[in-house]
C-alpha cells in the first residue's frame, strides 16, 4: 500500500533492536484518515473471505481494526492484555511474549465475544516473531472458530513471524512489508508493492 509506505518513509524512525517507531501516526498519535484507508484496504483484500468478526489486541490494533470492521459491517473485538475486575466471566486466554516490552502477558477475550463457528479476521499493527498473531489465532481456535485471515499493517519480513504464519497455513496480508532496517534505513520488499 503506497500511502502507508510513503508515510513510513517520511515519519518512521529506526530504533535499536530492529524496532520501527511510527508513533506519529499508528502507535500513539493516530492519523484517522490513514487508519481509514488501511481499514478499507484490509476490507478489500478480505471481502470474499466470509468474515464474521474482526479480532485485534489492544491498543494499537484497535484503530485499524475498527476501520476494517466498519467497512466489512462486522463487530470488532479486541483482546485485553491485563485482567481487570470487570472481567468476571469465562475468558479465552493465551500467554504471549511482547516483542517491544520484552515481557509475557496473558491476552484474554471474554468467551461471549468470540462465539463458535465464525470466520474471524485477525488484524494487528506489526508482525515480528508472530507471537501476538499466533496468540490471537489460538484464542479463535479455542473458541471453535476459524482464522479466515491475518491482516498486518507493517510486517518485518526479515523476522520469523511471516514464515511461521504461512507454515501454519494462515492467509497473511501485509499492507507494508519491510525487508530490512539495517543501518537505520527502511527498505521495503517488492512483493508489498501491490498498487
Ligand atoms: P510479534 O508478536 O509478531 O513478535 O510482534 C508484534 C507485536 O509487537 C505488535 O503487536 C507490536 O505491538 C509489537 N512490535 C513488534 N515489532 C515492532 C516494531 O518494529 N515497532 C513497533 N512499534 N511495534 C512492534
Short mmCIF file of C-alpha atoms and ligand atoms in Angstrom, two decimals:
data_model
loop_
_atom_site.label_atom_id
_atom_site.label_comp_id
_atom_site.label_asym_id
_atom_site.label_seq_id
_atom_site.Cartn_x
_atom_site.Cartn_y
_atom_site.Cartn_z
CA UNK A 1 0.00 0.00 0.00
CA UNK A 2 1.82 3.03 -1.37
CA UNK A 3 0.22 5.54 1.02
CA UNK A 4 1.45 3.62 4.07
CA UNK A 5 4.93 3.07 2.65
CA UNK A 6 5.27 6.78 1.90
CA UNK A 7 4.22 7.64 5.43
CA UNK A 8 6.67 5.13 6.92
CA UNK A 9 9.46 6.61 4.78
CA UNK A 10 8.53 10.13 5.89
CA UNK A 11 7.89 9.58 9.61
CA UNK A 12 9.29 6.16 10.57
CA UNK A 13 12.28 6.08 12.91
CA UNK A 14 14.53 3.02 13.18
CA UNK A 15 15.40 2.14 16.77
CA UNK A 16 17.97 -0.38 18.00
CA UNK A 17 16.74 -3.99 18.10
CA UNK A 18 15.04 -3.82 14.69
CA UNK A 19 12.19 -1.74 16.03
CA UNK A 20 10.41 0.70 13.74
CA UNK A 21 8.89 3.64 15.59
CA UNK A 22 5.74 5.03 13.96
CA UNK A 23 4.16 6.72 16.94
CA UNK A 24 3.24 9.85 14.97
CA UNK A 25 0.50 8.03 13.00
CA UNK A 26 -0.06 4.47 14.32
CA UNK A 27 1.21 3.75 17.84
CA UNK A 28 0.48 6.88 19.87
CA UNK A 29 -0.86 9.74 17.77
CA UNK A 30 -3.26 8.24 15.22
CA UNK A 31 -3.91 9.53 11.72
CA UNK A 32 -7.63 8.80 11.29
CA UNK A 33 -7.60 9.14 7.51
CA UNK A 34 -4.66 6.80 7.09
CA UNK A 35 -6.30 4.36 9.54
CA UNK A 36 -9.47 4.51 7.45
CA UNK A 37 -7.53 3.87 4.24
CA UNK A 38 -5.80 0.88 5.88
CA UNK A 39 -9.12 -0.49 7.12
CA UNK A 40 -10.62 -0.14 3.66
CA UNK A 41 -7.65 -1.93 2.12
CA UNK A 42 -7.95 -4.83 4.58
CA UNK A 43 -11.68 -4.97 3.87
CA UNK A 44 -11.00 -5.05 0.12
CA UNK A 45 -8.41 -7.83 0.47
CA UNK A 46 -10.72 -9.99 2.62
CA UNK A 47 -14.09 -9.06 1.08
CA UNK A 48 -14.68 -12.58 -0.26
CA UNK A 49 -13.42 -14.38 2.84
CA UNK A 50 -16.79 -14.51 4.61
CA UNK A 51 -15.60 -12.56 7.65
CA UNK A 52 -17.97 -12.62 10.66
CA UNK A 53 -15.80 -10.70 13.11
CA UNK A 54 -12.53 -8.80 13.41
CA UNK A 55 -10.19 -9.58 16.30
CA UNK A 56 -7.22 -7.46 17.37
CA UNK A 57 -5.22 -6.76 20.52
CA UNK A 58 -5.08 -3.52 22.49
CA UNK A 59 -4.02 -0.84 21.97
CA UNK A 60 -2.54 -0.12 18.55
CA UNK A 61 -4.62 -2.64 16.64
CA UNK A 62 -7.89 -1.03 17.63
CA UNK A 63 -7.94 1.96 15.27
CA UNK A 64 -7.16 -0.07 12.14
CA UNK A 65 -9.33 -2.94 13.41
CA UNK A 66 -12.37 -0.73 13.85
CA UNK A 67 -11.94 0.79 10.39
CA UNK A 68 -11.74 -2.70 8.89
CA UNK A 69 -14.79 -3.89 10.83
CA UNK A 70 -16.72 -0.75 9.90
CA UNK A 71 -16.08 -1.33 6.20
CA UNK A 72 -16.94 -5.04 6.43
CA UNK A 73 -20.02 -4.30 8.61
CA UNK A 74 -19.00 -6.80 11.29
CA UNK A 75 -18.15 -6.40 15.00
CA UNK A 76 -14.65 -5.74 16.29
CA UNK A 77 -13.39 -7.34 19.49
CA UNK A 78 -10.00 -6.58 20.99
CA UNK A 79 -8.04 -8.85 23.28
CA UNK A 80 -7.03 -7.23 26.55
CA UNK A 81 -3.52 -7.51 27.90
CA UNK A 82 -4.49 -7.17 31.57
CA UNK A 83 -7.28 -8.73 33.54
CA UNK A 84 -9.49 -6.17 35.25
CA UNK A 85 -12.10 -6.51 37.98
CA UNK A 86 -14.72 -6.11 35.26
CA UNK A 87 -13.68 -9.39 33.67
CA UNK A 88 -15.60 -11.81 35.88
CA UNK A 89 -16.97 -14.10 33.18
CA UNK A 90 -15.34 -17.01 31.32
CA UNK A 91 -12.45 -16.00 29.06
CA UNK A 92 -10.21 -17.44 26.37
CA UNK A 93 -6.63 -16.64 27.23
CA UNK A 94 -3.12 -17.27 25.94
CA UNK A 95 0.33 -16.17 27.10
CA UNK A 96 2.29 -14.14 24.54
CA UNK A 97 5.75 -12.61 24.65
CA UNK A 98 5.84 -8.93 23.73
CA UNK A 99 8.48 -8.02 21.16
CA UNK A 100 8.73 -4.40 22.28
CA UNK A 101 8.19 -4.77 26.04
CA UNK A 102 10.24 -7.99 26.36
CA UNK A 103 7.76 -9.45 28.84
CA UNK A 104 4.94 -12.00 28.87
CA UNK A 105 1.31 -11.01 29.08
CA UNK A 106 -1.82 -13.10 29.18
CA UNK A 107 -4.07 -11.80 26.42
CA UNK A 108 -7.72 -12.52 27.00
CA UNK A 109 -11.15 -12.15 25.45
CA UNK A 110 -14.49 -12.81 27.12
CA UNK A 111 -15.89 -16.02 25.66
CA UNK A 112 -19.20 -14.33 24.86
CA UNK A 113 -17.39 -12.03 22.40
CA UNK A 114 -15.82 -14.95 20.49
CA UNK A 115 -18.70 -17.24 19.58
CA UNK A 116 -18.05 -20.65 17.99
CA UNK A 117 -18.49 -21.36 14.30
CA UNK A 118 -17.36 -17.99 12.95
CA UNK A 119 -14.75 -16.88 10.42
CA UNK A 120 -12.52 -14.38 12.16
CA UNK A 121 -10.14 -11.86 10.62
CA UNK A 122 -7.15 -11.05 12.84
CA UNK A 123 -5.72 -7.53 12.48
CA UNK A 124 -2.58 -6.13 14.11
CA UNK A 125 -0.21 -3.22 13.66
CA UNK A 126 3.12 -5.08 13.38
CA UNK A 127 4.38 -8.58 12.68
CA UNK A 128 7.81 -9.50 14.07
CA UNK A 129 8.12 -13.01 15.57
CA UNK A 130 4.43 -13.77 15.17
CA UNK A 131 3.73 -14.17 18.89
CA UNK A 132 0.79 -11.75 19.00
CA UNK A 133 -0.84 -13.05 15.80
CA UNK A 134 -0.38 -16.70 16.81
CA UNK A 135 -1.76 -15.93 20.28
CA UNK A 136 -4.85 -14.34 18.75
CA UNK A 137 -5.23 -17.30 16.38
CA UNK A 138 -5.11 -19.65 19.39
CA UNK A 139 -7.99 -17.73 21.03
CA UNK A 140 -10.06 -18.04 17.82
CA UNK A 141 -9.39 -21.77 17.56
CA UNK A 142 -10.06 -22.38 21.26
CA UNK A 143 -13.42 -20.72 20.66
CA UNK A 144 -14.24 -23.24 17.92
CA UNK A 145 -13.96 -20.68 15.14
CA UNK A 146 -11.73 -20.41 12.10
CA UNK A 147 -8.97 -17.92 11.33
CA UNK A 148 -10.11 -16.59 7.94
CA UNK A 149 -7.01 -14.46 7.56
CA UNK A 150 -4.43 -12.29 9.24
CA UNK A 151 -4.04 -8.64 8.20
CA UNK A 152 -0.93 -6.79 9.35
CA UNK A 153 -0.27 -3.09 8.80
CA UNK A 154 3.54 -3.40 8.82
CA UNK A 155 5.33 -6.73 8.65
CA UNK A 156 9.06 -7.02 9.15
CA UNK A 157 9.54 -9.73 6.57
CA UNK A 158 13.11 -10.42 7.66
CA UNK A 159 11.90 -11.67 11.07
CA UNK A 160 10.39 -15.14 11.69
CA UNK A 161 6.69 -14.24 12.07
CA UNK A 162 5.91 -14.10 8.34
CA UNK A 163 7.08 -17.68 7.73
CA UNK A 164 5.61 -19.00 10.99
CA UNK A 165 2.13 -17.82 9.97
CA UNK A 166 2.46 -19.23 6.45
CA UNK A 167 3.74 -22.55 7.85
CA UNK A 168 0.55 -22.78 9.92
CA UNK A 169 -1.45 -22.34 6.73
CA UNK A 170 -2.89 -18.93 7.52
CA UNK A 171 -3.63 -16.41 4.80
CA UNK A 172 -1.42 -13.41 5.53
CA UNK A 173 -1.81 -9.93 4.02
CA UNK A 174 0.55 -7.11 4.97
CA UNK A 175 -0.06 -3.54 3.81
CA UNK A 176 3.64 -2.70 4.04
CA UNK A 177 6.40 -5.25 4.04
CA UNK A 178 9.77 -4.14 5.39
CA UNK A 179 12.69 -6.13 4.00
CA UNK A 180 15.36 -4.60 6.21
CA UNK A 181 16.03 -1.98 8.86
CA UNK A 182 19.81 -2.40 8.63
CA UNK A 183 21.97 0.71 9.04
CA UNK A 184 18.94 2.71 10.13
CA UNK A 185 17.47 2.53 6.60
CA UNK A 186 13.95 1.33 5.85
CA UNK A 187 13.80 -0.94 2.80
CA UNK A 188 10.58 -2.46 1.53
CA UNK A 189 10.12 -5.79 -0.23
CA UNK A 190 8.93 -5.54 -3.84
CA UNK A 191 6.14 -8.02 -3.20
CA UNK A 192 4.34 -5.49 -1.00
CA UNK A 193 4.22 -3.04 -3.89
CA UNK A 194 0.74 -4.09 -4.87
CA UNK A 195 -0.61 -0.78 -6.11
P1 LIG B 1 5.35 -10.26 17.35
O1 LIG B 1 4.33 -10.68 18.34
O2 LIG B 1 5.00 -10.61 15.92
O3 LIG B 1 6.74 -10.69 17.73
O4 LIG B 1 5.40 -8.68 17.41
C1 LIG B 1 4.26 -7.96 17.07
C2 LIG B 1 3.81 -7.06 18.20
O5 LIG B 1 4.94 -6.42 18.79
C3 LIG B 1 2.92 -5.97 17.66
O6 LIG B 1 1.64 -6.11 18.26
C4 LIG B 1 3.58 -4.68 18.08
O7 LIG B 1 2.89 -4.13 19.18
C5 LIG B 1 4.95 -5.03 18.56
N1 LIG B 1 6.03 -4.75 17.58
C6 LIG B 1 6.86 -5.67 17.01
N2 LIG B 1 7.78 -5.08 16.24
C7 LIG B 1 7.52 -3.75 16.30
C8 LIG B 1 8.15 -2.61 15.71
O8 LIG B 1 9.14 -2.69 14.96
N3 LIG B 1 7.61 -1.39 16.00
C9 LIG B 1 6.53 -1.25 16.83
N4 LIG B 1 6.07 -0.02 17.04
N5 LIG B 1 5.92 -2.31 17.41
C10 LIG B 1 6.42 -3.55 17.15
#
